[in-house]
Amino acid sequence: MSTRMELASTVVEDAVSPGPSAGLAGSAGSSAIFEIQDLNVYYRDFHAVTDTSLNIYQNEITALIGPSGCGKSTVLRCLNRMNDLIDGARVEGRVTYHGIDLYGSSVDPVEVRRRVGMVFQKPNPFPKSIYENIVFGPRVAGWKGNFDDLVEETLVRAALWDEVKDKLENSAFDLSGGQQQRLCIARAIATSPDVVLMDEPCSALDPIATYRIETLMRELKKQYTIVVVTHNMQQAARVSDRTAFFSVDVGEEGQRTGRLVEYDMTDRVFTAPSMKETEDYITGRFG
Amino acid sequence: MATRTIGSGSTAVTQDMLRRALEGRKVNVINPLVALTLLISLLASLAILVVLLWDVVAKSMPVWQERGWSVITNDLSPRPEETGMVQGIFGSVMLTVVVVILSFPLGVAAAIYLEEYARDTRLTRILVANIRNLAGVPSIVYGLLGLTVFVKLILEGMVGQLSGRTLIAGGMTLSMLVLAIMVITTQEALRAVPMALREASYGVGATPWQTIRHHVLPVASPAIFTGSVLTLARAFGESAPLLLAGAVLSTFFAAPEGTPITSLVMSEKYTALPIIIYNWSRQPQTEYIALTAAAIVALLVILLVVNAGTILARDALERRRIR
């Protein structure tokens, strides 16, 4: 176990030190938004993620990749305390957000989620109008201002305005799947978050809708920090700045525990991975 | 060659063999037999219902023809040719109002707590299992509970009423009876709301209550509404608990001429439609056979109208909601 921890920490150091895209890594070195140290997540008796340490940097897209059950979504959901909603979920280790312990006893998860927004695998707009979908978050946060302007500004930023500007009062369910997902992204950025977490945002979409979301992600990273879980390795390679590769260890009784294998600049992970396991996975020789 | 070979190796079959396998109708006895049995069960239950309805409607016909609406609008009277059921209808409606006021908020609140707030611990599971048990307790037991707790302990003992067998006590008793069912139906309705909707709401920084108030309840409300009305219909038709915990106004305890109908709420003399049916059915005079049937028809018509109204209202609610 200790070797694994050492491995994780050396990998993180690697990521911080100037790599192939030295400028980016160098500028990001001082601005880690999240620092995850020795993270272990359990669902009741089930050990979902073991000894994971990694940093998430500002205005970057960080991709979490790996096979099913490797705990990448679990790690993602630790960043806005979404795991709190699951009965029996237990988080050990340290997750800091701008240096503040996210799991500190006085931290209010609601306040965390107002700053760390989330987009889910399946588009899940509220069964309300497009307009209501955008304004709900700011309204419950007590935001005061012109909601009409906010809706326009947010939808423009989410590259959806031109398609929906004449039907803001229509049901969000009238939109196509790709539009719904962009609406969900708009909903997530309407509260002016700091970070947007995306849990396989394109897995339910066709390639064209996927392309539009990826374009949007690149646009959004200028203002936000994005962490994206994806099954699609091409997607990770296309959009992300850094990639964390997780693998899964199967125990004697079939219990599956996720583990961080490698974390580095994306082009390094995909062109010159330091671990054999990573190479096997990205070249399709996994399992 | 006319025959084509499909597949290869030892599993190869000719097209003819494949056709025989695809088209071959093996004699299947089980399937039509099962379908027939199911159909017979359906028809049997429907037939019983039809016979029952036909029986009461036919038996009550003479009363409707002779008396017209006065059977409904007259007060109770010891003379069968003058008696009517308006006090019972009023009592039943008022009982239902008490049940709605008490059991709807309590039941919905308890269900929201169990589904949305309570952690899934052993204690919660024991609680839920026991609520299910409570829903299965015979109604006469609730009548005893009403008699000892509401009538004797609270109204006579603590409030100091001379007789605690009032409509309030009856309503409280019926509320206890339907509370468990109310909790269960609301729980089912809340459970049917997709988790993705809650996650979406929490994801933009809503509190648990904001999530429930703005997203979970609006989606669950048609189901909660329908379930509640069906539950109330059960309370409306209950007689056993009321026999123990109140409803003493019967053919022999007619309210004095000119008693305002509202005074029946607070005094001990009230009755309910099922109690009237029960009392009339025990009378020896032959007039009461038709009267009993008429009261049953009145009860059924009220229930049918309320249930149909509920379904229409629910559909209207669902149409108004953006899907």
XYZ file of C-alpha atoms in Angstrom:
610
model
C 0.000 0.000 0.000
C 2.806 2.371 0.848
C 4.404 1.811 -2.536
C 1.168 2.675 -4.209
C 0.962 5.936 -2.260
C 4.501 6.800 -3.224
C 3.655 6.035 -6.790
C 0.670 8.331 -6.708
C 2.617 11.180 -5.212
C 5.504 10.864 -7.659
C 3.019 10.849 -10.473
C 1.492 14.040 -9.160
C 4.907 15.664 -8.921
C 5.514 14.641 -12.484
C 2.356 16.376 -13.480
C 3.343 19.589 -11.799
C 6.866 19.657 -13.159
C 7.202 21.140 -16.635
C 6.349 18.510 -19.178
C 6.004 18.614 -22.938
C 3.631 21.572 -22.717
C 5.860 23.327 -20.264
C 4.191 26.710 -20.407
C 0.821 25.383 -19.344
C 2.101 23.206 -16.580
C 4.346 25.950 -15.318
C 1.597 28.521 -15.134
C -0.751 26.045 -13.525
C 1.711 24.856 -10.941
C 0.741 27.481 -8.424
C -3.010 27.368 -8.984
C -4.272 23.990 -7.856
C -7.972 24.393 -7.116
C -8.475 20.941 -5.661
C -5.846 18.956 -3.835
C -6.804 15.359 -3.241
C -4.618 13.461 -0.814
C -4.844 9.770 -0.001
C -8.516 9.624 -0.907
C -10.371 6.437 0.004
C -14.076 6.084 -0.677
C -16.294 3.333 0.682
C -19.905 2.478 -0.008
C -20.761 0.581 3.166
C -18.310 -2.368 3.102
C -17.373 -1.814 -0.497
C -14.030 -0.088 -1.013
C -14.607 1.927 -4.202
C -11.440 3.996 -4.506
C -8.104 3.492 -2.829
C -5.299 5.912 -1.945
C -5.801 8.439 -4.673
C -3.867 11.692 -4.717
C -4.084 14.283 -7.464
C -4.398 18.014 -7.993
C -6.859 19.816 -10.241
C -5.615 23.042 -11.806
C -7.402 26.260 -12.608
C -8.738 26.920 -16.134
C -7.755 23.497 -17.316
C -9.778 20.544 -18.420
C -8.843 17.495 -16.420
C -10.055 14.177 -17.789
C -10.578 11.119 -15.616
C -10.445 7.970 -17.724
C -10.423 4.250 -17.057
C -12.511 1.111 -17.325
C -15.944 0.697 -15.724
C -15.860 0.436 -11.961
C -12.480 2.146 -11.626
C -13.926 4.838 -9.383
C -13.490 7.819 -11.677
C -17.080 9.003 -11.176
C -16.697 8.430 -7.447
C -13.642 10.671 -7.348
C -15.504 13.292 -9.385
C -18.441 13.228 -6.994
C -16.152 13.812 -4.044
C -15.334 17.245 -5.462
C -18.831 18.675 -4.871
C -19.875 16.308 -2.092
C -22.431 14.628 -4.321
C -21.490 11.344 -2.622
C -23.242 12.684 0.479
C -26.535 11.812 -1.212
C -25.677 8.120 -1.256
C -26.502 6.220 1.912
C -23.470 4.516 3.370
C -20.889 6.493 1.375
C -17.790 7.298 3.425
C -14.893 9.481 2.354
C -11.462 9.245 3.968
C -8.390 11.269 3.216
C -8.231 14.918 2.422
C -9.898 16.911 -0.347
C -9.159 20.612 -0.249
C -10.773 23.303 -2.363
C -8.663 26.469 -2.515
C -6.923 25.121 0.559
C -10.121 24.562 2.554
C -10.942 21.035 3.693
C -14.111 20.164 1.749
C -15.050 17.525 4.309
C -14.476 19.799 7.291
C -17.281 19.564 9.839
C -18.446 23.152 9.295
C -18.547 22.982 5.497
C -22.057 23.219 4.038
C -22.344 20.925 0.983
C -24.991 23.244 -0.488
C -22.469 26.090 -0.569
C -19.896 23.781 -2.127
C -22.282 22.830 -4.933
C -23.051 26.478 -5.686
C -19.383 26.901 -6.533
C -18.752 23.470 -8.020
C -21.478 22.809 -10.582
C -22.226 19.470 -12.180
C -23.368 18.031 -15.499
C -24.569 14.449 -15.542
C -24.276 11.497 -17.890
C -27.878 11.532 -19.011
C -29.269 14.982 -19.771
C -31.539 15.715 -16.803
C -33.220 19.073 -17.308
C -35.946 19.975 -14.827
C -39.438 19.182 -16.163
C -40.023 22.904 -16.504
C -39.475 25.603 -19.107
C -36.052 26.371 -20.571
C -36.151 29.707 -18.748
C -36.952 28.078 -15.406
C -34.118 25.601 -15.866
C -31.617 28.446 -15.998
C -32.996 30.651 -13.237
C -33.626 27.982 -10.606
C -30.042 27.797 -9.321
C -29.445 31.548 -9.049
C -32.895 32.026 -7.512
C -32.416 29.508 -4.720
C -28.983 31.004 -4.078
C -30.723 34.313 -3.433
C -29.255 36.025 -6.487
C -30.731 39.473 -7.151
C -30.622 40.906 -10.627
C -32.235 40.835 -14.026
C -33.142 37.214 -14.696
C -33.939 37.855 -18.375
C -30.425 39.152 -18.960
C -28.969 36.269 -16.975
C -30.842 33.718 -19.085
C -29.646 35.287 -22.341
C -26.065 35.679 -21.172
C -25.916 32.108 -19.867
C -27.477 30.561 -22.970
C -25.137 32.562 -25.223
C -22.195 31.258 -23.247
C -23.523 27.713 -23.557
C -23.908 28.186 -27.339
C -27.615 27.484 -27.168
C -29.157 30.961 -27.371
C -29.755 31.083 -31.125
C -31.554 27.761 -31.067
C -33.890 28.508 -28.160
C -34.289 32.281 -27.935
C -37.827 32.165 -29.372
C -39.039 29.339 -27.165
C -37.746 30.060 -23.693
C -41.135 29.241 -22.201
C -41.277 25.837 -23.908
C -40.568 22.690 -21.961
C -36.925 21.720 -21.758
C -38.078 18.247 -22.793
C -38.964 19.579 -26.258
C -35.243 19.955 -26.996
C -33.079 17.270 -28.601
C -30.722 15.246 -26.419
C -27.703 17.342 -27.371
C -29.579 20.579 -26.762
C -30.789 19.265 -23.413
C -27.208 18.526 -22.409
C -26.104 22.024 -23.417
C -29.029 23.362 -21.404
C -27.738 21.351 -18.438
C -24.301 22.907 -18.961
C -25.970 26.326 -19.131
C -27.852 25.525 -15.943
C -24.580 24.566 -14.270
C -22.827 27.814 -15.253
C -25.837 30.025 -14.458
C -24.812 30.114 -10.805
C -21.363 31.450 -11.862
C -19.502 28.502 -10.446
C -15.778 28.182 -10.165
C -15.599 24.587 -11.353
C -17.857 22.482 -13.571
C -17.797 18.720 -13.070
C -18.960 16.620 -15.998
C -19.796 12.963 -15.533
C -19.594 11.374 -19.000
C -21.472 14.319 -20.525
C -21.497 12.951 -24.070
C -22.083 9.247 -23.558
C -25.781 9.573 -24.439
C -25.174 11.833 -27.458
C -24.438 11.369 -31.144
C -21.067 12.437 -32.620
C -22.299 15.824 -33.846
C -23.787 16.753 -30.474
C -20.605 15.443 -28.855
C -18.510 17.663 -31.103
C -20.531 20.719 -30.117
C -20.179 19.948 -26.418
C -16.426 19.481 -26.790
C -16.152 22.824 -28.601
C -18.165 24.365 -25.798
C -15.895 22.823 -23.169
C -12.810 24.367 -24.781
C -14.585 27.721 -24.808
C -15.712 27.381 -21.194
C -12.314 26.539 -19.773
C -11.284 30.151 -20.271
C -13.633 31.034 -17.430
C -14.086 27.815 -15.535
C -12.138 24.838 -14.392
C -13.548 21.629 -15.830
C -13.177 18.079 -14.612
C -14.628 15.515 -16.983
C -15.135 11.787 -16.591
C -15.195 10.022 -19.915
C -15.220 6.536 -21.365
C -14.171 7.976 -24.677
C -10.389 8.131 -24.869
C -10.414 10.157 -28.059
C -12.500 12.695 -26.225
C -10.012 12.866 -23.371
C -7.190 13.247 -25.880
C -9.056 15.942 -27.820
C -10.269 18.217 -25.054
C -8.281 17.719 -21.889
C -5.080 19.304 -20.656
C -4.371 16.641 -18.082
C -5.490 13.060 -17.879
C -5.776 10.797 -14.881
C -5.918 7.112 -15.704
C -7.643 4.886 -13.167
C -7.587 1.130 -13.123
C -9.483 -1.447 -11.173
C -8.157 -4.181 -8.904
C -10.346 -7.207 -8.492
C -10.036 -8.749 -5.043
C -10.306 -12.382 -4.008
C -14.072 -12.168 -3.486
C -14.674 -10.230 -6.674
C -14.745 -6.823 -4.998
C -13.559 -4.111 -7.362
C -11.468 -1.261 -6.083
C -10.413 1.680 -8.210
C -6.883 3.048 -8.129
C -5.115 5.938 -9.793
C -2.405 4.594 -12.100
C -1.067 7.639 -13.826
C -1.711 11.346 -13.869
C 0.065 13.610 -16.283
C -0.293 16.090 -19.103
C -2.699 14.590 -21.634
C -0.282 14.447 -24.560
C 2.257 12.695 -22.344
C -0.298 10.130 -21.164
C -1.347 9.379 -24.712
C 2.034 9.467 -26.433
C 4.524 8.403 -23.797
C 2.776 6.882 -20.801
C 5.110 6.029 -17.962
C 3.101 3.002 -16.836
C 2.668 -0.213 -18.805
C -0.958 -0.435 -17.604
C -1.788 2.955 -19.102
C -0.222 2.022 -22.387
C -2.161 -1.234 -22.534
C -5.400 0.589 -21.866
C -4.991 3.401 -24.364
C -3.834 1.041 -27.072
C -6.829 -1.198 -26.453
C -4.956 -4.128 -24.966
C -6.683 -3.842 -21.638
C -8.120 -6.834 -19.784
C -29.332 -27.847 -55.770
C -32.609 -26.563 -54.390
C -31.533 -26.810 -50.777
C -29.126 -24.252 -49.419
C -26.894 -24.970 -46.514
C -26.982 -22.452 -43.703
C -24.232 -22.317 -41.134
C -21.294 -24.618 -41.247
C -19.776 -27.658 -39.621
C -21.832 -29.947 -37.461
C -24.559 -27.319 -36.872
C -25.232 -26.762 -40.558
C -28.886 -26.984 -41.481
C -30.615 -26.812 -44.809
C -33.026 -24.005 -45.573
C -35.891 -26.481 -45.398
C -34.926 -27.529 -41.886
C -34.721 -23.882 -40.850
C -38.111 -23.164 -42.366
C -39.660 -26.104 -40.544
C -38.169 -24.872 -37.266
C -39.405 -21.321 -37.772
C -42.850 -22.185 -39.056
C -43.444 -25.350 -37.118
C -46.346 -24.923 -34.783
C -45.749 -27.162 -31.849
C -48.922 -28.000 -30.002
C -48.881 -25.646 -27.039
C -51.483 -26.428 -24.396
C -50.097 -24.422 -21.490
C -50.212 -20.973 -23.023
C -53.887 -20.853 -24.118
C -54.839 -22.558 -20.865
C -53.143 -19.884 -18.782
C -54.734 -17.124 -20.839
C -58.146 -18.738 -20.451
C -57.779 -19.129 -16.672
C -56.752 -15.494 -16.320
C -59.706 -14.367 -18.417
C -62.121 -16.446 -16.359
C -60.768 -14.916 -13.133
C -61.287 -11.446 -14.554
C -64.815 -12.210 -15.721
C -65.707 -13.861 -12.415
C -64.756 -10.827 -10.360
C -66.533 -8.527 -12.794
C -69.631 -10.730 -12.702
C -69.789 -10.619 -8.920
C -69.596 -6.826 -9.032
C -72.319 -6.598 -11.650
C -74.620 -8.937 -9.717
C -74.056 -6.911 -6.553
C -74.795 -3.616 -8.273
C -77.813 -5.020 -10.039
C -79.129 -6.428 -6.766
C -78.938 -3.184 -4.790
C -80.204 -1.009 -7.628
C -83.166 -3.312 -8.255
C -84.008 -3.597 -4.567
C -83.838 0.159 -4.070
C -86.017 1.009 -7.074
C -89.359 1.064 -5.175
C -88.000 3.628 -2.698
C -86.742 5.966 -5.402
C -90.063 5.663 -7.241
C -92.240 6.269 -4.182
C -90.198 8.769 -2.228
C -87.968 10.417 -4.800
C -85.280 12.698 -3.347
C -86.828 12.743 0.128
C -84.957 9.503 0.959
C -81.781 11.500 0.594
C -82.895 14.825 2.069
C -85.004 13.722 5.064
C -83.625 13.445 8.584
C -83.572 10.092 10.294
C -86.905 9.070 11.712
C -88.234 6.084 13.612
C -90.970 5.858 10.944
C -89.570 4.107 7.903
C -91.837 5.939 5.463
C -90.377 9.278 6.563
C -86.782 8.460 7.306
C -83.880 9.784 5.228
C -80.097 9.758 5.163
C -79.045 13.417 4.946
C -77.550 13.333 8.458
C -75.484 10.332 7.479
C -74.220 11.971 4.308
C -73.411 15.121 6.248
C -71.694 13.107 8.982
C -69.636 11.129 6.456
C -68.570 14.286 4.637
C -67.587 15.996 7.894
C -65.703 12.889 9.038
C -63.820 12.931 5.747
C -62.991 16.595 6.255
C -61.530 15.794 9.685
C -59.594 12.873 8.184
C -58.211 15.088 5.399
C -57.147 17.796 7.853
C -55.439 15.318 10.185
C -54.094 12.481 8.091
C -53.109 14.212 4.838
C -50.495 16.606 6.259
C -49.280 14.041 8.807
C -49.052 11.208 6.317
C -47.388 13.236 3.561
C -44.941 14.786 6.023
C -44.020 11.400 7.485
C -43.495 9.975 4.004
C -41.311 12.926 2.947
C -39.215 12.426 6.056
C -38.804 8.703 5.441
C -38.030 9.005 1.726
C -36.077 12.243 1.511
C -34.432 12.859 4.853
C -34.061 9.637 6.853
C -30.827 7.747 6.294
C -31.265 4.128 5.330
C -30.481 2.659 8.740
C -31.787 -0.389 10.533
C -34.087 1.840 12.594
C -35.619 3.376 9.463
C -36.168 -0.043 7.972
C -37.882 -1.267 11.155
C -40.080 1.852 11.092
C -41.075 1.341 7.466
C -41.827 -2.343 8.022
C -44.063 -1.470 10.955
C -45.933 1.195 9.019
C -46.721 -1.534 6.522
C -47.935 -3.734 9.358
C -50.101 -0.906 10.694
C -51.780 -0.591 7.304
C -52.869 -4.207 7.648
C -54.376 -3.935 11.127
C -58.143 -4.656 11.069
C -60.265 -1.532 11.346
C -62.104 -2.750 14.466
C -58.789 -2.525 16.326
C -58.582 1.132 15.378
C -62.117 1.484 16.716
C -60.886 0.232 20.097
C -57.941 2.604 19.928
C -60.315 5.473 19.184
C -62.581 4.506 22.052
C -59.809 4.252 24.640
C -57.535 7.078 23.482
C -59.655 9.712 21.766
C -63.059 9.184 23.396
C -62.123 8.207 26.932
C -58.631 9.574 27.521
C -58.537 12.810 25.536
C -62.069 14.098 25.056
C -63.687 12.798 28.267
C -60.603 12.730 30.454
C -58.516 15.721 29.377
C -60.986 18.018 27.606
C -63.721 17.084 30.072
C -66.596 16.466 27.683
C -69.574 14.588 29.117
C -69.446 12.152 26.231
C -66.453 11.988 23.990
C -68.242 10.092 21.257
C -68.259 13.068 18.942
C -67.596 13.458 15.271
C -64.124 14.748 16.135
C -63.293 11.498 17.954
C -64.695 9.494 15.037
C -62.659 11.544 12.585
C -59.483 11.095 14.635
C -60.079 7.352 14.744
C -60.540 7.138 10.979
C -57.444 9.338 10.546
C -55.351 6.804 12.447
C -56.839 4.062 10.306
C -55.796 5.688 7.007
C -52.576 7.327 8.194
C -50.390 4.297 7.525
C -51.884 3.821 4.053
C -51.408 7.520 3.387
C -47.726 7.243 4.321
C -47.233 4.199 2.101
C -48.950 5.666 -0.987
C -47.009 8.921 -0.626
C -43.765 6.985 -0.195
C -44.464 5.091 -3.421
C -45.181 8.363 -5.214
C -41.928 9.922 -3.979
C -39.933 6.807 -4.826
C -41.174 7.040 -8.414
C -39.480 10.445 -8.823
C -36.192 9.809 -10.645
C -32.991 10.278 -8.639
C -31.584 12.235 -11.604
C -34.041 15.037 -10.868
C -32.860 15.321 -7.274
C -29.222 15.234 -8.387
C -29.916 17.996 -10.906
C -31.375 20.156 -8.174
C -28.651 19.459 -5.620
C -26.093 19.961 -8.384
C -27.027 23.633 -8.812
C -26.814 24.212 -5.079
C -30.362 23.704 -3.874
C -30.985 22.676 -0.284
C -32.897 19.456 0.446
C -36.085 21.398 1.144
C -35.758 23.498 -2.032
C -35.260 20.285 -3.974
C -38.350 18.698 -2.445
C -40.487 21.819 -2.694
C -39.633 22.803 -6.269
C -38.911 19.500 -7.971
C -39.834 16.341 -6.094
C -43.290 17.321 -4.836
C -44.525 18.848 -8.119
C -43.597 15.654 -9.954
C -45.010 13.378 -7.266
C -48.174 15.379 -6.536
C -50.548 13.758 -9.060
C -49.721 10.332 -7.621
C -49.926 11.598 -4.038
C -53.269 13.224 -4.825
C -54.776 10.106 -6.409
C -53.484 7.848 -3.657
C -54.874 10.123 -0.974
C -58.349 10.290 -2.461
C -58.509 6.513 -2.838
C -57.397 6.244 0.776
C -60.066 8.712 1.874
C -62.640 6.680 -0.008
C -61.751 3.825 2.264
C -62.328 5.977 5.348
C -65.628 7.148 3.845
C -66.953 3.599 3.695
C -65.669 2.391 7.088
C -68.248 1.472 9.707
C -66.615 -0.798 12.275
C -64.401 1.795 14.013
C -67.265 4.268 14.138
C -69.513 1.712 15.839
C -67.025 1.660 18.717
C -65.852 5.232 18.750
C -69.004 7.169 18.132
C -71.799 7.569 15.599
C -74.602 6.957 18.049
C -77.300 8.719 16.062
C -79.364 5.910 14.640
C -82.960 5.159 13.895
C -83.648 5.175 17.616
C -81.669 8.261 18.480
C -83.140 10.695 16.028
C -82.095 14.260 16.559
C -85.025 16.428 17.697
C -86.982 18.071 14.921
C -85.282 21.251 13.733
C -81.805 20.501 15.129
C -79.403 22.494 12.934
C -77.292 20.121 10.925
C -74.038 21.821 11.970
C -74.638 21.146 15.660
C -74.107 17.494 14.818
C -70.402 18.134 14.518
C -69.688 19.029 18.118
C -72.388 17.080 19.913
C -72.272 13.383 20.494
C -75.149 12.760 18.122
C -73.832 12.217 14.666
C -73.922 9.392 12.237
C -72.317 8.306 8.996
C -73.672 6.694 5.864
C -72.137 3.245 6.534
C -73.635 3.309 10.051
C -77.064 4.083 8.596
C -76.678 1.137 6.229
C -75.682 -1.063 9.155
C -78.605 0.078 11.327
C -81.237 -0.118 8.620
C -80.145 -3.570 7.558
C -80.854 -4.831 11.091
C -84.441 -3.542 11.207
C -87.225 -6.141 11.030
C -89.661 -4.041 8.968
C -89.724 -4.954 5.259
C -89.511 -1.271 4.210
C -85.948 -1.235 5.436
C -84.789 -3.751 2.805
C -85.354 -1.191 0.061
C -84.109 1.651 2.284
C -80.840 -0.187 2.977
C -80.351 -0.803 -0.732
C -81.007 2.890 -1.410
C -78.392 3.925 1.156
C -75.858 1.537 -0.426
C -76.591 3.028 -3.850
C -76.093 6.526 -2.405
C -72.741 5.494 -0.853
C -71.541 3.882 -4.093
C -72.615 6.853 -6.217
C -70.753 9.289 -3.951
C -67.606 7.138 -4.053
C -67.788 6.709 -7.835
C -68.287 10.433 -8.395
C -65.386 11.309 -6.104
C -63.064 8.751 -7.719
C -63.976 9.830 -11.240
C -63.482 13.455 -10.225
C -60.064 12.578 -8.851
C -58.947 10.940 -12.058
C -60.126 13.936 -14.101
C -58.437 16.374 -11.725
C -55.199 14.387 -11.826
C -55.203 14.354 -15.617
C -55.766 18.105 -15.618
C -52.878 18.529 -13.169
C -50.569 16.430 -15.308
C -51.508 18.278 -18.470
C -50.772 21.607 -16.815
C -47.347 20.439 -15.748
C -44.759 20.678 -18.483
C -43.622 17.175 -19.215
